[in-house]
XYZ file of C-alpha atoms in Angstrom:
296
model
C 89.943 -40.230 51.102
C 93.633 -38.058 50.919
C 94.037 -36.243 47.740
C 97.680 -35.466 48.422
C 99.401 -32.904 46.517
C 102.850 -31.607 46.001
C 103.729 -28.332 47.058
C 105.560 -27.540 43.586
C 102.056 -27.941 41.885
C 99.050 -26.096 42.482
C 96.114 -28.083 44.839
C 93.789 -28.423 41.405
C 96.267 -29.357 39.151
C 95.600 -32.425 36.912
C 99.822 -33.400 36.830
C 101.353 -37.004 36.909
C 102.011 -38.818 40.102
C 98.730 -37.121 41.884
C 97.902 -39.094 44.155
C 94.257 -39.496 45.528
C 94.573 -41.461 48.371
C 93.211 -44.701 49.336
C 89.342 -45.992 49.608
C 87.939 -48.851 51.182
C 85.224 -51.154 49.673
C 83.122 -54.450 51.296
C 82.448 -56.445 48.892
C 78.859 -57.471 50.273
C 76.247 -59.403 48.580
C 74.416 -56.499 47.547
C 77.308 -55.028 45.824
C 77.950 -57.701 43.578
C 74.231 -57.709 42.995
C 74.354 -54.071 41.362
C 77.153 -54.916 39.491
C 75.036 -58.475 38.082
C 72.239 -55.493 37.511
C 74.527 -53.507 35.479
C 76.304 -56.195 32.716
C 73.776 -58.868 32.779
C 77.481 -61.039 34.070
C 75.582 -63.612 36.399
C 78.214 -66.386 36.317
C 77.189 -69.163 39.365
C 80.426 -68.435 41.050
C 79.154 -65.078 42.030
C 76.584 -66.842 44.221
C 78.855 -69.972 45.967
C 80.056 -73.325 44.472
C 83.163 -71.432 42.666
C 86.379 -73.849 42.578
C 88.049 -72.560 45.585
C 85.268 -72.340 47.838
C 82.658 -70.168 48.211
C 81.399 -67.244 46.283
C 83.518 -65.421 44.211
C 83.354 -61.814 42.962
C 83.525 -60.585 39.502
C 87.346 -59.985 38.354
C 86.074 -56.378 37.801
C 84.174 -55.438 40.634
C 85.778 -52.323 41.080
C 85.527 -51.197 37.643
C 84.231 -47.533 38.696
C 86.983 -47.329 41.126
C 88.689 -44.605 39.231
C 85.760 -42.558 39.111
C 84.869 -42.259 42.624
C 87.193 -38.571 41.901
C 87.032 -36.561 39.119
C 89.759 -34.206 40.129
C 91.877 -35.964 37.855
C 89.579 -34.667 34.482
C 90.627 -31.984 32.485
C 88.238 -28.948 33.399
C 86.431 -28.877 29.609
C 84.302 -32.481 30.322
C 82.376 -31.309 26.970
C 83.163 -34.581 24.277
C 85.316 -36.441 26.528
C 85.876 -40.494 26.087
C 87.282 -43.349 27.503
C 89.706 -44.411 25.206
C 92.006 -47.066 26.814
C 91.745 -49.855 29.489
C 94.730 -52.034 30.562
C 93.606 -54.073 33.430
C 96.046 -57.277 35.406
C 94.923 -59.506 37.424
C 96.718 -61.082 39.935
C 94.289 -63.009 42.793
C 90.301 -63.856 42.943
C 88.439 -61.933 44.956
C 85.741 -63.776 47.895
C 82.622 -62.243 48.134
C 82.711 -60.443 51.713
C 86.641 -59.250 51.340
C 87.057 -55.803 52.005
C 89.268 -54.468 49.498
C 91.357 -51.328 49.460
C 92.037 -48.850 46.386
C 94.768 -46.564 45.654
C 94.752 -44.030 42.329
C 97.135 -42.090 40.957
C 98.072 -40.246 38.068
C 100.641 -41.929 35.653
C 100.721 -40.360 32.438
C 99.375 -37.126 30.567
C 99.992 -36.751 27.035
C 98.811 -35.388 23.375
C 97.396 -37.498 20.419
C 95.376 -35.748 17.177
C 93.271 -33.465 18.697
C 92.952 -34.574 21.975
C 95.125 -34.596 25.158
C 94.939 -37.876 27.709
C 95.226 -38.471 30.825
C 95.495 -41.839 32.956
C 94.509 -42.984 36.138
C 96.410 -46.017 37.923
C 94.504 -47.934 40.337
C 95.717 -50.526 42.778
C 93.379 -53.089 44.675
C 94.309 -54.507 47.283
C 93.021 -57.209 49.772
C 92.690 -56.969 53.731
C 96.391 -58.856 53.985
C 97.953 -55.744 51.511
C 98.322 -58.742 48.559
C 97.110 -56.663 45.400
C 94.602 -58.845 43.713
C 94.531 -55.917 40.430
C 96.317 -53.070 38.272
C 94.007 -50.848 35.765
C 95.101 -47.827 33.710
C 91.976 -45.649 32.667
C 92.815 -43.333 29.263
C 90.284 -40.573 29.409
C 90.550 -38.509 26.228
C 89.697 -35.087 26.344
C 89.229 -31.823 23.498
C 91.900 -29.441 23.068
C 90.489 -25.988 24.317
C 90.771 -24.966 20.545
C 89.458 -27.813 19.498
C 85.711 -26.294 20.619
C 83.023 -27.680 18.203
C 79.554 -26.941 17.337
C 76.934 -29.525 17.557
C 77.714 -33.641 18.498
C 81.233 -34.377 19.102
C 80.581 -37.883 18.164
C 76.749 -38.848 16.393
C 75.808 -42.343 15.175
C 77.017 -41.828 11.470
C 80.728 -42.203 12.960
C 81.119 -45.919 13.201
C 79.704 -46.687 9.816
C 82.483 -44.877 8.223
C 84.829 -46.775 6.171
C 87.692 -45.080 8.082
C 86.673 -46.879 10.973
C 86.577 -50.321 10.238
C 88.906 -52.359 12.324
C 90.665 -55.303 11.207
C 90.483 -58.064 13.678
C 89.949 -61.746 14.268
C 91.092 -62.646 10.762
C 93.688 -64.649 11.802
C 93.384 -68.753 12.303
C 92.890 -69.362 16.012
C 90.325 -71.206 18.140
C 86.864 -68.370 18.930
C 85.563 -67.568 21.915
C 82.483 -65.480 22.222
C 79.846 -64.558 24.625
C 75.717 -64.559 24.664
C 74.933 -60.333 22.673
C 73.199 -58.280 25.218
C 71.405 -55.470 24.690
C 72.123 -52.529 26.938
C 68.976 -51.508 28.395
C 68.575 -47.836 30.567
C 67.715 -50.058 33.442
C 71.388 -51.366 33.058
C 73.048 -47.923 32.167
C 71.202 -46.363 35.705
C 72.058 -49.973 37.999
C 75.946 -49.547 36.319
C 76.594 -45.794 36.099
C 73.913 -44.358 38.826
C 72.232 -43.338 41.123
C 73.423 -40.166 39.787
C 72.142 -38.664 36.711
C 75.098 -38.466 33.823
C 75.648 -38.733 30.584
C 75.898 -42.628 31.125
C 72.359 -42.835 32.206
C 70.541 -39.834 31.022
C 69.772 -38.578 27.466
C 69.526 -34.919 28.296
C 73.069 -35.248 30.007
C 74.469 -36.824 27.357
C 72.787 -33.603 24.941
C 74.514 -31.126 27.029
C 77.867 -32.916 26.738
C 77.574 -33.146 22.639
C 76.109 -36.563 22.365
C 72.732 -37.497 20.296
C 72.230 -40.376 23.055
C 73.024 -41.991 26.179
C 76.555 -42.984 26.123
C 77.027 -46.471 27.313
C 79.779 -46.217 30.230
C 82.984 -47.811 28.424
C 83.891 -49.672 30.975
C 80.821 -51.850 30.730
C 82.049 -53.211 27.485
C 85.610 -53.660 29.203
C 83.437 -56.009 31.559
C 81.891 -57.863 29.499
C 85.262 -58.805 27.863
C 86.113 -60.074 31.106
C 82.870 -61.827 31.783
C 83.634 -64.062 28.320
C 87.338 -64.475 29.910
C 86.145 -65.509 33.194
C 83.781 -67.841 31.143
C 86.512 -69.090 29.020
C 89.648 -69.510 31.248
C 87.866 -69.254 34.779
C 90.790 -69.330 37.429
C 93.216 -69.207 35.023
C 91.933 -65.422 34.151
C 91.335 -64.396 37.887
C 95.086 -65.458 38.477
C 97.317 -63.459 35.941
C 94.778 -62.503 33.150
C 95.335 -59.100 31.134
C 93.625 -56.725 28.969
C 94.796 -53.961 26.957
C 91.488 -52.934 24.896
C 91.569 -49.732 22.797
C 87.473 -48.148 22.832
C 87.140 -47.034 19.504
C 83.235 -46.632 18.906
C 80.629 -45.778 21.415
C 77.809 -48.100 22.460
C 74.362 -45.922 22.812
C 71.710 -46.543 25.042
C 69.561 -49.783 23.915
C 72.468 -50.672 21.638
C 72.884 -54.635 21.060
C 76.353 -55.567 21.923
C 78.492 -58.477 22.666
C 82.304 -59.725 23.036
C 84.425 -61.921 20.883
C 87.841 -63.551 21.146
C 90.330 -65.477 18.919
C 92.983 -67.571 20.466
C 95.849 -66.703 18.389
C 99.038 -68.331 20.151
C 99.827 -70.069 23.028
C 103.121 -70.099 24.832
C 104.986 -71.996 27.883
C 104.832 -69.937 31.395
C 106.481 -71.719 33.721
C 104.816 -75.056 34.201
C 101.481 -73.568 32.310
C 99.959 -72.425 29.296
C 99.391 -69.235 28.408
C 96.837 -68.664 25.760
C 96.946 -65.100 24.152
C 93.859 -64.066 22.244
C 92.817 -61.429 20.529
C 89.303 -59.716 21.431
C 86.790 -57.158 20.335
C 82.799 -56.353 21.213
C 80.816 -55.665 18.555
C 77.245 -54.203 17.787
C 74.136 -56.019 15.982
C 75.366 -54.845 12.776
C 79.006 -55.337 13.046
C 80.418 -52.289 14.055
C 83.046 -52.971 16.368
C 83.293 -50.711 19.626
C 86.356 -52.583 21.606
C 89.424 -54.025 20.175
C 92.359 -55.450 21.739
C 93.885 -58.237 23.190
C 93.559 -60.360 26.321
C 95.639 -63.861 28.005
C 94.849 -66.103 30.344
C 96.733 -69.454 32.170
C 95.228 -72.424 31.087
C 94.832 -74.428 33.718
């Protein structure tokens, strides 16, 4: 992989339009295993008999794409989040494609006490049609913003200031099957490598009480109620734009939900446009957003 760098910037410098190169991926048997292992997403497509033949892959198989480098982190890691996921799609993906990525900074910027950066990354297929487009918003502490004790602890997301006002409005639901997150799932989805995604003690030494459940696991199981929902009509031209606003802990019960709350004419199709949101056992909701998808 090229991490190319402009000579106006220094080589370590976290600026936008870094650009990290490209990486190739097969997408074997075996690798959409691991990523079954991870979300408990084992759709029958994955395996053969999808509608265009064959087996398909998960619309997110690539979902740690973006975090194959870290040189695009802030350098204080303590407290950091994943804040913000947009993700199109544009084309399936076949099981045994090899797939190309391409990241790249896009934006930097400030909000409360916490300064964000975001990652574009492009997928590709073996004929150079991009099959996806994702924008990771990893929030970070201020330098001064240094804090004693958890950054975030459990007591967070039962405060009233954190309630989240979504799918009130009249629509047609969607939902998916809650799952609890074992460490099994944390290690197949954010290992082999010991982190703060998959290891308590990690997680201490970054200022969190627990393991924190990789966001973008939530962020797939969004997709695996889409895929469920809207099937092809989500692998060609769905979107997300999901704001993670409470974290899901290690052994935490969680699931996704959906609302369609409008449909509207795209050239000879439907386009539904939903609202969405995973929540815990007790309520507390961890993702909100919104999501479309052609009916077809």
């Amino acid at each position: 992989m090229a991490d190319e760098t402009n000579e106006m910037f220094d080589r370590k410098e976290v600026y936008v339009g870094r650009d990290f190169g490209a990486l190739t991926y097969d997408i074997t048997p075996e690798f959409v295993a691991k990523y079954i292992a991870g979300t408990g997403d084992d759709n029958p497509w994955y395996r053969g008999d999808s509608p265009i033949g064959g087996a398909l892959a998960p619309a997110l198989i690539l979902y740690d794409a973006v975090y194959r480098t870290l040189g695009w982190y802030l350098p204080n890691i303590y407290g950091n989040l994943h804040a913000r996921q947009e993700w199109s799609l544009f084309a399936p993906v076949m099981a045994g494609e090899r797939l190309t990525t391409r990241s790249i900074i896009v934006d930097r910027y400030l909000k409360r006490d916490r300064e964000y950066v975001v990652n574009e990354v492009i997928v590709s297929n073996a004929s150079g049609q991009i099959v996806s487009r994702s924008r990771t918003h990893q929030s970070f502490l201020l330098p001064e913003q240094t804090r004693q004790g958890f950054v975030v602890d459990k007591s967070r997301e039962k405060d009233s200031s954190r309630s989240f006002k979504i799918g009130e409005r009249g629509g047609d639901p969607i939902d998916a099957p809650m799952r609890k997150i074992s460490e099994d799932m944390c290690m197949a989805f954010s290992g082999p490598a010991r982190n703060y995604h998959n290891d308590r003690d990690k997680a201490v030494e970054l200022g969190f009480p627990e393991i924190v459940v990789q966001g973008m696991l939530s962020v797939c199981l969004v997709a695996e109620m889409m895929t469920k929902r809207f099937g092809l009509g989500f692998l060609y031209g769905g979107r997300m734009d999901l704001r993670l606003v409470n974290v899901v802990w290690g052994n935490d019960v969680t699931g996704p939900k959906g609302l369609i709350v409008e449909r509207h004419p795209e050239g000879n199709r439907t386009r539904a446009e939903l609202e969405v949101w995973c929540e815990k056992a007790d309520g507390a909701k961890t993702i909100v957003g919104s999501a479309s998808a052609l009916e077809l």
